[in-house]
Amino acid sequence: MRVEITAAPLPETGVLVVPVGREGALSSVAQALDARSGGLLRRALLAGGGPPKHGQLVELLLPAGLPHERLLLLALGKPEGTRRLDLEEAGGALAARLLASRIGRVHLASTAGLDLPETPAATALALATGCRLRAWRFTKYQHERPDEPQGRIEELVLHLEEEAAGVASAAWPAEAARIAGVLEARELVSEPANVLYPESFAQACKRLERFGVAVEILDRERLEALGMRALLAVAQGSVRPPFVVVMRWRGAERPKPLALVGKGVCFDTGGISIKPAQGMEEMKFDMAGAAAVVGTLHALAARKAPADVVGVVGLVENMPSGTAQRPGDVVRALSGKTIEVVNTDAEGRLVLADCCWYTQERFRPEAMIDLATLTGACIVALGHERAGLFASDDALAERLLAAGEATGELLWRLPLGKAYEQHIRSEIADLKNVGRAREAGATAGAVFVQQFTNGVPWAHLDIAGTAWTSRDLPLCAKGATGFGVRLLDRFVAVHHEAGGPGG
Ligand code: BES
Ligand code: MN
Ligand code: ZN
């Protein structure tokens, strides 16, 4: 979808999207169109049994007295206050309608004259952002179906007053960078595991170099030399070798970087503790944490964020085979701690154990945040509405929760603590990789990972329930969500950018 920003007047043909306010309030543009059409807009807004609510659309085909093909009146403004996210979601609703009606080119009118908390420029950008996020779909392996042609939004033209157009044009590239980061993560998550496996994922990371990200790929030999035996134990069942990729975006000199760590299990069969066949195909998404890390670095680098952020992803495939690890095996992790692998399906924490230890030791980060599709138990606890947040540090937790609220990538904090550490005590090793059956499963995974953070302020996002959606969401069609990218981009912008509130 091309987004164009212009100070040119609205065209006298085609499809116009005209924002209207609460209770059918008309913007300056809407008033002019209403006058030209003898009150058509006002009548249309009341025809539905009361004015449309935020995000609702009233569609007028061949509006009498106007030369346009269609007018889409898009209602904006919530009684309880309209946040930027609400505007993005209205943009998402617009995209859904355009796709359903197979409208490929639209001109969006300015909101000047409406009583909204955001300026016309910011409003237009939020609408465009939501529109682009909602319009994305993963179609590369699908031919067009003649019986159900898919819509495609080719172009969205934002019409603004002269000065606002300048402001919006200056701000759009950063917005587009964030969107690109989200879509990058979605692409990676959507790719099947025969296409996206550790090596091809590592190559995809390499593409970040075009934005100035330093990318270092650690291959199996290197991982062996380092002693990442927990990660290697997961990988040993697969013919596809593992990789750890270390990425760094240094958009500013800061004393310490922020570190992001991602679980990149390109496919999780469960290993010898094999998963049931039913639904196993979904486990191609088990690298969504790593994809979110890549997407975030993409966004930060593409918008040249004045921040220092390291991303580390552990890329493996969890397969059953004659070389696979066995339940009961004991491995020595990079940190030196020994782990009894009671269940080979609890593999993500083994990967994160070595990646987190490596990251804190090498970079001494100010804070470390890992993202992982770690536990089914987190879905049991929170459904698909929120990701689980675990944090060793209250301030870090608060900041992440707030970034989640602002971006709609919602989190809910779940507990850590000494009592739960008992759950992962092993009879024969320092730790075992599972807790107690049906007890605090998401926390068991989190406290396990925590053992490898060495006291660095750390947070863990269990995104098992939010990385994929089986229903259309306001900002995301069914499929991979790219969850985490917007949240982390926001978190970095607010707390880790030079000149930001974080210093
Ligand atoms: N990748 C899964 C977690 C998962 C399960 C995500 C279902 C989404 C849906 C993870 O590797 C896993 O298998 N976890 C086990 C842990 C258990 C063996 C302690 C789980 O959640 O069942
Ligand atoms: Mn697993
Ligand atoms: Zn997994």
Coordinates of C-alpha atoms and ligand atoms in Angstrom, one line a residue:
M1 CA 0.0 0.0 0.0
R2 CA 1.5 3.3 -1.1
V3 CA 0.8 6.2 1.3
E4 CA 1.1 9.6 -0.2
I5 CA 0.8 12.9 1.7
T6 CA -0.4 16.0 -0.2
A7 CA -1.6 19.5 0.3
A8 CA -3.5 19.3 -3.0
P9 CA -7.3 19.6 -2.8
L10 CA -9.4 16.5 -2.8
P11 CA -10.1 15.1 -6.3
E12 CA -13.4 15.5 -7.9
T13 CA -13.6 11.8 -8.7
G14 CA -12.9 8.4 -7.1
V15 CA -13.4 7.3 -3.5
L16 CA -13.2 9.8 -0.6
V17 CA -12.8 8.9 3.0
V18 CA -14.2 11.7 5.1
P19 CA -13.7 11.6 8.8
V20 CA -16.6 12.8 10.9
G21 CA -16.7 13.4 14.6
R22 CA -18.8 12.3 17.6
E23 CA -22.5 12.7 17.3
G24 CA -22.1 13.2 13.6
A25 CA -20.0 16.4 13.9
L26 CA -18.7 17.6 10.5
S27 CA -15.1 18.6 9.7
S28 CA -14.5 21.6 7.4
V29 CA -14.2 19.3 4.4
A30 CA -17.4 17.4 5.4
Q31 CA -19.3 20.7 5.8
A32 CA -18.3 21.7 2.3
L33 CA -19.3 18.4 0.8
D34 CA -22.6 18.5 2.8
A35 CA -23.4 21.9 1.5
R36 CA -22.6 20.9 -2.1
S37 CA -24.9 17.9 -1.9
G38 CA -27.8 19.6 -0.2
G39 CA -27.3 18.1 3.2
L40 CA -26.6 14.5 2.1
L41 CA -23.9 13.9 4.7
R42 CA -25.9 15.0 7.6
R43 CA -28.9 12.9 6.5
A44 CA -26.7 9.8 5.9
L45 CA -25.2 10.1 9.3
L46 CA -28.6 10.1 11.0
A47 CA -30.1 7.4 8.7
G48 CA -28.6 4.5 10.6
G49 CA -30.7 5.1 13.7
G50 CA -28.3 7.4 15.5
P51 CA -24.8 8.8 14.6
P52 CA -22.1 6.2 13.9
K53 CA -19.7 5.3 16.7
H54 CA -15.9 5.5 16.6
G55 CA -14.5 3.3 13.9
Q56 CA -17.9 2.8 12.1
L57 CA -18.2 3.6 8.5
V58 CA -21.2 5.0 6.5
E59 CA -20.8 4.3 2.8
L60 CA -22.5 6.4 0.1
L61 CA -22.4 5.1 -3.4
L62 CA -22.6 7.7 -6.1
P63 CA -23.5 10.5 -3.7
A64 CA -26.2 12.7 -5.2
G65 CA -24.9 16.2 -6.1
L66 CA -21.3 15.1 -5.9
P67 CA -19.0 13.9 -8.7
H68 CA -17.4 11.1 -6.6
E69 CA -17.8 7.4 -7.0
R70 CA -18.1 6.8 -3.3
L71 CA -18.0 8.6 0.0
L72 CA -16.9 6.7 3.1
L73 CA -17.8 8.6 6.3
L74 CA -15.5 7.4 9.0
A75 CA -16.6 8.2 12.5
L76 CA -13.9 9.2 14.9
G77 CA -14.0 10.2 18.6
K78 CA -14.8 8.2 21.7
P79 CA -16.8 9.7 24.5
E80 CA -14.2 8.6 27.0
G81 CA -11.4 10.3 25.0
T82 CA -9.7 9.3 21.8
R83 CA -6.1 8.0 22.0
R84 CA -3.7 7.5 19.2
L85 CA -4.4 3.8 19.3
D86 CA -8.1 4.4 18.8
L87 CA -7.3 6.3 15.7
E88 CA -5.0 3.5 14.4
E89 CA -7.8 1.0 15.1
A90 CA -10.2 3.2 13.1
G91 CA -7.7 3.1 10.3
G92 CA -7.8 -0.7 10.7
A93 CA -11.6 -0.7 10.4
L94 CA -11.2 1.4 7.2
A95 CA -8.8 -1.1 5.7
A96 CA -11.1 -4.0 6.5
R97 CA -13.9 -2.2 4.7
L98 CA -11.8 -1.2 1.7
L99 CA -10.6 -4.8 1.3
A100 CA -14.1 -6.2 1.6
S101 CA -15.5 -3.7 -0.9
R102 CA -12.4 -4.2 -3.1
I103 CA -11.6 -0.5 -3.2
G104 CA -8.0 0.0 -4.2
R105 CA -7.4 3.7 -4.1
V106 CA -8.8 6.2 -1.7
H107 CA -8.3 9.8 -0.7
L108 CA -8.5 10.6 3.0
A109 CA -9.8 14.1 3.9
S110 CA -8.3 16.1 6.7
T111 CA -9.9 16.2 10.2
A112 CA -9.5 20.0 10.5
G113 CA -12.5 21.4 12.2
L114 CA -13.2 18.3 14.2
D115 CA -12.7 18.3 18.0
L116 CA -10.1 15.5 18.3
P117 CA -7.1 15.4 20.7
E118 CA -4.7 14.8 17.9
T119 CA -3.8 17.3 15.1
P120 CA -5.0 16.6 11.6
A121 CA -1.4 15.5 10.7
A122 CA -1.1 13.1 13.6
T123 CA -4.6 11.8 13.0
A124 CA -4.0 11.1 9.3
L125 CA -0.7 9.3 10.2
A126 CA -2.5 7.2 12.8
L127 CA -5.2 6.3 10.4
A128 CA -2.7 5.4 7.7
T129 CA -0.7 3.3 10.2
G130 CA -3.7 1.3 11.2
C131 CA -4.8 0.9 7.6
R132 CA -1.5 -0.5 6.5
L133 CA -1.2 -2.8 9.5
R134 CA -4.7 -4.2 9.0
A135 CA -4.3 -4.5 5.3
W136 CA -1.3 -6.8 5.4
R137 CA -1.7 -10.5 4.6
F138 CA 0.6 -13.3 3.8
T139 CA -0.3 -14.3 0.3
K140 CA 3.0 -15.2 -1.3
Y141 CA 2.1 -18.9 -1.7
Q142 CA -1.5 -18.4 -2.9
H143 CA -2.8 -17.8 -6.3
E144 CA -5.7 -15.5 -6.7
R145 CA -9.0 -17.4 -6.4
P146 CA -11.4 -16.3 -9.2
D147 CA -14.4 -17.1 -7.1
E148 CA -13.3 -14.9 -4.2
P149 CA -10.9 -12.2 -5.4
Q150 CA -8.9 -10.6 -2.6
G151 CA -9.0 -6.9 -2.4
R152 CA -5.8 -5.0 -2.4
I153 CA -5.3 -1.4 -1.3
E154 CA -2.9 0.1 -3.7
E155 CA -2.9 3.7 -2.6
L156 CA -3.9 5.8 0.3
V157 CA -3.6 9.6 -0.3
L158 CA -3.7 11.8 2.8
H159 CA -4.9 15.2 2.0
L160 CA -3.9 17.9 4.6
E161 CA -3.6 21.6 4.8
E162 CA -0.3 23.0 3.6
E163 CA 1.5 23.1 7.0
A164 CA 0.0 19.9 8.3
A165 CA 1.1 18.1 5.1
G166 CA 4.7 19.3 5.8
V167 CA 4.5 18.0 9.4
A168 CA 3.0 14.7 8.3
S169 CA 5.6 14.2 5.5
A170 CA 8.4 14.7 8.0
A171 CA 6.9 12.3 10.5
W172 CA 5.8 9.5 8.1
P173 CA 9.2 7.8 7.5
A174 CA 9.6 6.9 11.2
E175 CA 6.0 5.6 11.2
A176 CA 6.6 3.6 8.0
A177 CA 9.8 2.2 9.7
R178 CA 7.7 0.9 12.6
I179 CA 5.2 -0.6 10.4
A180 CA 7.9 -2.3 8.3
G181 CA 9.3 -3.8 11.5
V182 CA 5.9 -5.3 12.4
L183 CA 5.4 -6.6 8.9
E184 CA 8.9 -8.1 8.9
A185 CA 8.1 -10.0 12.1
R186 CA 4.8 -11.2 10.6
E187 CA 6.5 -12.4 7.4
L188 CA 9.1 -14.4 9.4
V189 CA 6.4 -16.0 11.6
S190 CA 4.2 -16.8 8.6
E191 CA 6.9 -18.6 6.7
P192 CA 6.7 -22.4 6.9
A193 CA 9.5 -24.3 8.6
N194 CA 10.8 -25.8 5.3
V195 CA 11.5 -22.3 4.1
L196 CA 12.5 -20.6 7.4
Y197 CA 14.9 -22.7 9.4
P198 CA 17.8 -21.6 11.5
E199 CA 20.2 -21.0 8.6
S200 CA 17.6 -19.1 6.4
F201 CA 16.5 -17.2 9.5
A202 CA 20.1 -16.1 10.2
Q203 CA 20.3 -15.0 6.5
A204 CA 17.1 -12.9 7.1
C205 CA 18.8 -11.3 10.1
K206 CA 21.7 -10.4 7.8
R207 CA 19.4 -8.2 5.8
L208 CA 19.3 -5.8 8.6
E209 CA 22.8 -4.7 7.6
R210 CA 21.2 -2.5 5.0
F211 CA 19.9 -0.3 7.7
G212 CA 23.3 -0.1 9.5
V213 CA 22.7 -2.9 12.0
A214 CA 25.8 -4.9 12.9
V215 CA 25.0 -8.6 12.4
E216 CA 27.2 -11.4 13.7
I217 CA 26.2 -15.0 13.0
L218 CA 27.5 -17.7 15.4
D219 CA 27.5 -21.1 13.8
R220 CA 27.5 -24.5 15.5
E221 CA 31.2 -24.7 15.8
R222 CA 31.3 -21.4 17.6
L223 CA 28.4 -22.3 19.8
E224 CA 30.3 -25.5 20.7
A225 CA 33.5 -23.6 21.4
L226 CA 31.5 -21.2 23.6
G227 CA 29.8 -24.0 25.5
M228 CA 26.2 -23.3 24.7
R229 CA 25.3 -26.9 25.5
A230 CA 21.7 -26.3 26.5
L231 CA 20.9 -24.7 23.2
L232 CA 22.9 -27.3 21.3
A233 CA 21.1 -30.1 23.1
V234 CA 17.8 -28.9 21.6
A235 CA 19.4 -28.6 18.2
Q236 CA 21.0 -32.0 18.1
G237 CA 17.9 -33.8 17.0
S238 CA 17.8 -31.9 13.8
V239 CA 19.8 -32.1 10.6
R240 CA 19.5 -28.4 10.4
P241 CA 22.3 -26.8 12.4
P242 CA 21.6 -24.1 15.0
F243 CA 22.7 -20.5 14.9
V244 CA 22.8 -17.6 17.3
V245 CA 22.6 -14.2 15.7
V246 CA 23.8 -11.1 17.5
M247 CA 22.5 -7.8 16.1
R248 CA 23.3 -4.4 17.4
W249 CA 21.8 -1.1 16.4
R250 CA 24.0 1.7 17.7
G251 CA 22.1 4.9 16.9
A252 CA 23.6 6.6 20.0
E253 CA 26.5 6.2 22.3
R254 CA 25.2 5.1 25.7
P255 CA 27.1 3.6 28.6
K256 CA 25.1 0.3 28.3
P257 CA 22.9 -1.1 25.7
L258 CA 19.4 -2.4 26.1
A259 CA 19.3 -6.1 25.2
L260 CA 16.5 -8.1 23.5
V261 CA 16.6 -11.9 23.4
G262 CA 14.3 -14.0 21.3
K263 CA 13.3 -17.6 21.3
G264 CA 13.8 -18.8 17.7
V265 CA 12.6 -22.4 17.6
C266 CA 11.9 -22.6 13.9
F267 CA 9.8 -25.7 14.4
D268 CA 8.8 -27.3 17.7
T269 CA 7.8 -31.0 17.3
G270 CA 8.4 -31.4 21.0
G271 CA 11.4 -33.6 20.3
I272 CA 11.3 -37.1 21.8
S273 CA 8.6 -35.8 24.2
I274 CA 6.7 -35.4 20.9
K275 CA 3.6 -33.3 20.5
P276 CA 0.3 -34.6 19.3
A277 CA -0.2 -34.4 15.5
Q278 CA -3.4 -32.3 15.9
G279 CA -2.3 -28.7 15.5
M280 CA 1.4 -29.4 15.4
E281 CA 1.6 -27.4 12.1
E282 CA 1.1 -24.3 14.3
M283 CA 4.5 -24.8 15.8
K284 CA 6.2 -23.1 12.9
F285 CA 5.4 -19.9 14.9
D286 CA 7.7 -20.9 17.7
M287 CA 10.3 -18.4 16.5
A288 CA 7.9 -15.5 17.0
G289 CA 10.0 -14.1 19.9
A290 CA 13.1 -14.0 17.6
A291 CA 11.0 -12.5 14.9
A292 CA 9.9 -9.7 17.2
V293 CA 13.5 -9.0 18.1
V294 CA 14.4 -8.8 14.4
G295 CA 11.3 -6.7 13.7
T296 CA 12.1 -4.3 16.5
L297 CA 15.7 -3.8 15.3
H298 CA 14.4 -3.3 11.8
A299 CA 12.0 -0.5 13.1
L300 CA 14.7 1.1 15.2
A301 CA 17.4 1.1 12.6
A302 CA 15.1 2.1 9.7
R303 CA 13.9 5.1 11.7
K304 CA 17.5 5.8 13.0
A305 CA 16.4 5.7 16.6
P306 CA 19.0 7.4 18.9
A307 CA 19.3 4.3 21.0
D308 CA 21.8 1.4 21.6
V309 CA 20.0 -1.9 21.3
V310 CA 21.4 -5.4 21.1
G311 CA 19.3 -8.3 19.8
V312 CA 20.2 -11.9 20.3
V313 CA 18.2 -14.7 18.8
G314 CA 18.7 -18.5 19.4
L315 CA 17.7 -20.3 16.2
V316 CA 17.1 -24.1 16.4
E317 CA 14.7 -26.8 15.3
N318 CA 13.3 -29.1 17.9
M319 CA 13.1 -32.6 16.2
P320 CA 12.9 -36.2 17.3
S321 CA 15.5 -38.4 15.8
G322 CA 18.3 -40.9 16.6
T323 CA 20.5 -38.0 17.6
A324 CA 17.9 -36.1 19.6
Q325 CA 18.3 -35.5 23.3
R326 CA 16.4 -37.9 25.6
P327 CA 14.2 -37.2 28.5
G328 CA 16.4 -37.4 31.6
D329 CA 19.6 -36.2 29.8
V330 CA 21.6 -33.8 31.9
V331 CA 23.3 -30.9 30.1
R332 CA 25.7 -28.2 31.3
A333 CA 24.5 -24.8 30.2
L334 CA 26.9 -22.0 29.3
S335 CA 26.5 -20.5 32.7
G336 CA 27.9 -23.7 34.2
K337 CA 24.5 -24.7 35.8
T338 CA 23.4 -28.3 35.1
I339 CA 20.0 -29.0 33.8
E340 CA 18.0 -32.3 33.8
V341 CA 15.9 -32.3 30.6
V342 CA 12.8 -34.0 32.0
N343 CA 10.7 -33.0 28.9
T344 CA 12.3 -32.3 25.6
D345 CA 9.2 -30.2 24.7
A346 CA 10.3 -27.6 27.2
E347 CA 13.0 -26.6 24.8
G348 CA 12.5 -22.8 24.6
R349 CA 13.9 -22.2 28.1
L350 CA 17.0 -24.2 27.2
V351 CA 17.6 -22.0 24.3
L352 CA 16.9 -18.8 26.3
A353 CA 19.1 -20.0 29.1
D354 CA 22.2 -19.9 27.0
C355 CA 21.2 -16.8 25.0
C356 CA 20.4 -14.8 28.1
W357 CA 23.6 -15.8 29.9
Y358 CA 25.7 -15.0 26.8
T359 CA 23.9 -11.7 26.4
Q360 CA 24.4 -10.4 29.9
E361 CA 27.9 -11.6 30.0
R362 CA 29.0 -10.1 26.8
F363 CA 27.0 -6.8 26.8
R364 CA 26.4 -6.1 30.5
P365 CA 23.1 -4.5 29.4
E366 CA 21.1 -1.9 31.3
A367 CA 18.2 -4.3 31.0
M368 CA 17.4 -7.5 29.2
I369 CA 14.0 -8.4 27.8
D370 CA 13.3 -11.8 26.3
L371 CA 10.4 -12.7 24.2
A372 CA 9.2 -16.3 23.7
T373 CA 6.3 -18.4 22.7
L374 CA 7.2 -20.3 25.9
T375 CA 4.2 -22.0 27.4
G376 CA 0.8 -23.3 26.6
A377 CA 0.1 -22.5 30.3
C378 CA 0.3 -18.8 29.6
I379 CA -2.5 -19.2 27.1
V380 CA -4.5 -21.0 29.7
A381 CA -4.0 -18.1 32.1
L382 CA -4.5 -15.2 29.8
G383 CA -6.0 -16.4 26.6
H384 CA -5.1 -14.6 23.5
E385 CA -5.8 -11.2 24.9
R386 CA -2.6 -10.4 26.7
A387 CA 1.0 -11.7 26.9
G388 CA 2.5 -12.8 30.2
L389 CA 4.9 -10.4 31.7
F390 CA 7.5 -11.5 34.3
A391 CA 10.0 -9.1 35.6
S392 CA 12.7 -9.0 38.2
D393 CA 12.4 -5.2 38.4
D394 CA 9.2 -3.3 39.1
A395 CA 10.2 -0.2 37.2
L396 CA 10.9 -2.2 34.1
A397 CA 7.6 -4.0 34.5
E398 CA 5.7 -0.7 34.8
R399 CA 7.4 0.7 31.7
L400 CA 6.6 -2.4 29.7
L401 CA 3.0 -2.4 30.9
A402 CA 2.6 1.2 29.9
A403 CA 4.2 0.6 26.4
G404 CA 1.7 -2.2 26.0
E405 CA -1.3 -0.1 26.9
A406 CA -0.1 2.7 24.5
T407 CA 0.3 0.3 21.5
G408 CA -2.5 -2.1 22.2
E409 CA 0.0 -5.0 22.7
L410 CA -1.3 -5.7 26.2
L411 CA 0.6 -7.4 28.9
W412 CA -0.4 -8.8 32.3
R413 CA 2.1 -9.3 35.1
L414 CA 2.5 -12.8 36.5
P415 CA 4.6 -13.8 39.5
L416 CA 8.2 -15.0 40.0
G417 CA 9.7 -15.8 43.3
K418 CA 11.6 -18.2 45.5
A419 CA 8.6 -20.5 46.2
Y420 CA 8.4 -21.2 42.4
E421 CA 12.1 -21.9 42.2
Q422 CA 11.4 -25.0 44.2
H423 CA 9.3 -26.3 41.3
I424 CA 12.3 -26.6 39.1
R425 CA 14.7 -28.2 41.5
S426 CA 16.1 -31.5 40.2
E427 CA 17.1 -34.6 42.1
I428 CA 20.3 -35.0 40.1
A429 CA 21.1 -31.6 38.6
D430 CA 21.0 -28.0 39.6
L431 CA 17.7 -27.5 37.7
K432 CA 15.1 -29.4 35.7
N433 CA 13.4 -27.9 32.7
V434 CA 9.8 -28.5 33.9
G435 CA 7.9 -27.5 37.0
R436 CA 5.0 -29.4 38.6
A437 CA 2.2 -30.8 36.4
R438 CA -0.6 -28.2 36.0
E439 CA 0.9 -25.8 38.4
A440 CA 2.0 -22.3 37.4
G441 CA 3.4 -23.5 34.1
A442 CA 4.2 -20.1 32.7
T443 CA 5.9 -19.0 35.9
A444 CA 8.0 -22.3 35.9
G445 CA 9.3 -21.4 32.5
A446 CA 10.0 -17.8 33.5
V447 CA 11.8 -18.7 36.8
F448 CA 13.9 -21.2 34.8
V449 CA 15.0 -18.5 32.4
Q450 CA 15.6 -16.1 35.3
Q451 CA 18.3 -18.5 36.6
F452 CA 20.4 -17.4 33.7
T453 CA 20.1 -13.6 33.9
N454 CA 22.7 -13.1 36.6
G455 CA 20.8 -10.4 38.4
V456 CA 20.6 -8.0 35.4
P457 CA 17.2 -6.2 35.4
W458 CA 15.2 -8.6 33.3
A459 CA 11.8 -9.1 31.9
H460 CA 10.3 -12.0 30.1
L461 CA 7.3 -11.8 27.7
D462 CA 5.5 -15.0 27.1
I463 CA 3.9 -14.4 23.8
A464 CA 2.5 -17.9 23.2
G465 CA -1.0 -16.6 23.1
T466 CA -0.5 -13.3 21.2
A467 CA 2.0 -14.1 18.4
W468 CA -0.7 -15.6 16.3
T469 CA -4.4 -14.8 15.9
S470 CA -7.1 -17.1 14.6
R471 CA -9.5 -14.1 14.2
D472 CA -9.2 -10.8 12.5
L473 CA -8.1 -8.1 15.0
P474 CA -8.5 -4.3 14.7
L475 CA -4.8 -4.0 13.5
C476 CA -4.2 -7.4 12.2
A477 CA -5.8 -9.9 9.9
K478 CA -5.8 -13.6 10.9
G479 CA -2.4 -15.0 11.2
A480 CA 0.9 -13.7 12.5
T481 CA 0.6 -10.6 14.6
G482 CA 4.1 -9.3 14.9
F483 CA 3.4 -8.9 18.6
G484 CA 6.1 -7.2 20.5
V485 CA 7.5 -4.9 17.8
R486 CA 5.3 -1.9 18.5
L487 CA 5.5 -2.4 22.2
L488 CA 9.3 -2.6 22.2
D489 CA 9.7 0.2 19.7
R490 CA 7.6 2.4 22.0
F491 CA 9.5 1.2 25.1
V492 CA 12.8 2.2 23.5
A493 CA 11.4 5.5 22.3
V494 CA 10.2 6.5 25.7
H495 CA 13.0 5.1 27.9
H496 CA 16.1 4.4 25.9
E497 CA 16.5 7.2 23.4
A498 CA 19.0 10.0 23.9
G499 CA 17.1 13.1 24.9
G500 CA 14.0 11.0 25.9
P501 CA 12.7 10.9 29.4
G502 CA 15.1 8.1 30.2
G503 CA 18.1 10.4 29.5
Ligands
BES1 N1 6.4 -23.8 22.0 C1 5.7 -24.4 23.1 C2 4.7 -23.5 23.8 C3 3.4 -23.4 23.2 C4 2.5 -24.5 23.3 C5 3.0 -22.3 22.5 C6 1.2 -24.4 22.7 C7 1.8 -22.2 21.9 C8 0.9 -23.3 22.0 C9 6.8 -24.8 24.2 O1 8.0 -25.2 23.6 C10 6.3 -26.0 24.9 O2 6.1 -27.0 24.2 N2 6.0 -25.9 26.2 C11 5.5 -26.9 26.9 C12 6.2 -26.9 28.2 C13 5.9 -28.1 29.1 C14 6.4 -29.3 28.5 C15 6.5 -27.9 30.5 C16 4.0 -26.6 27.1 O3 3.6 -25.5 27.3 O4 3.2 -27.6 27.0
MN2 MN 8.1 -27.2 23.1
ZN3 ZN 8.5 -24.3 21.9

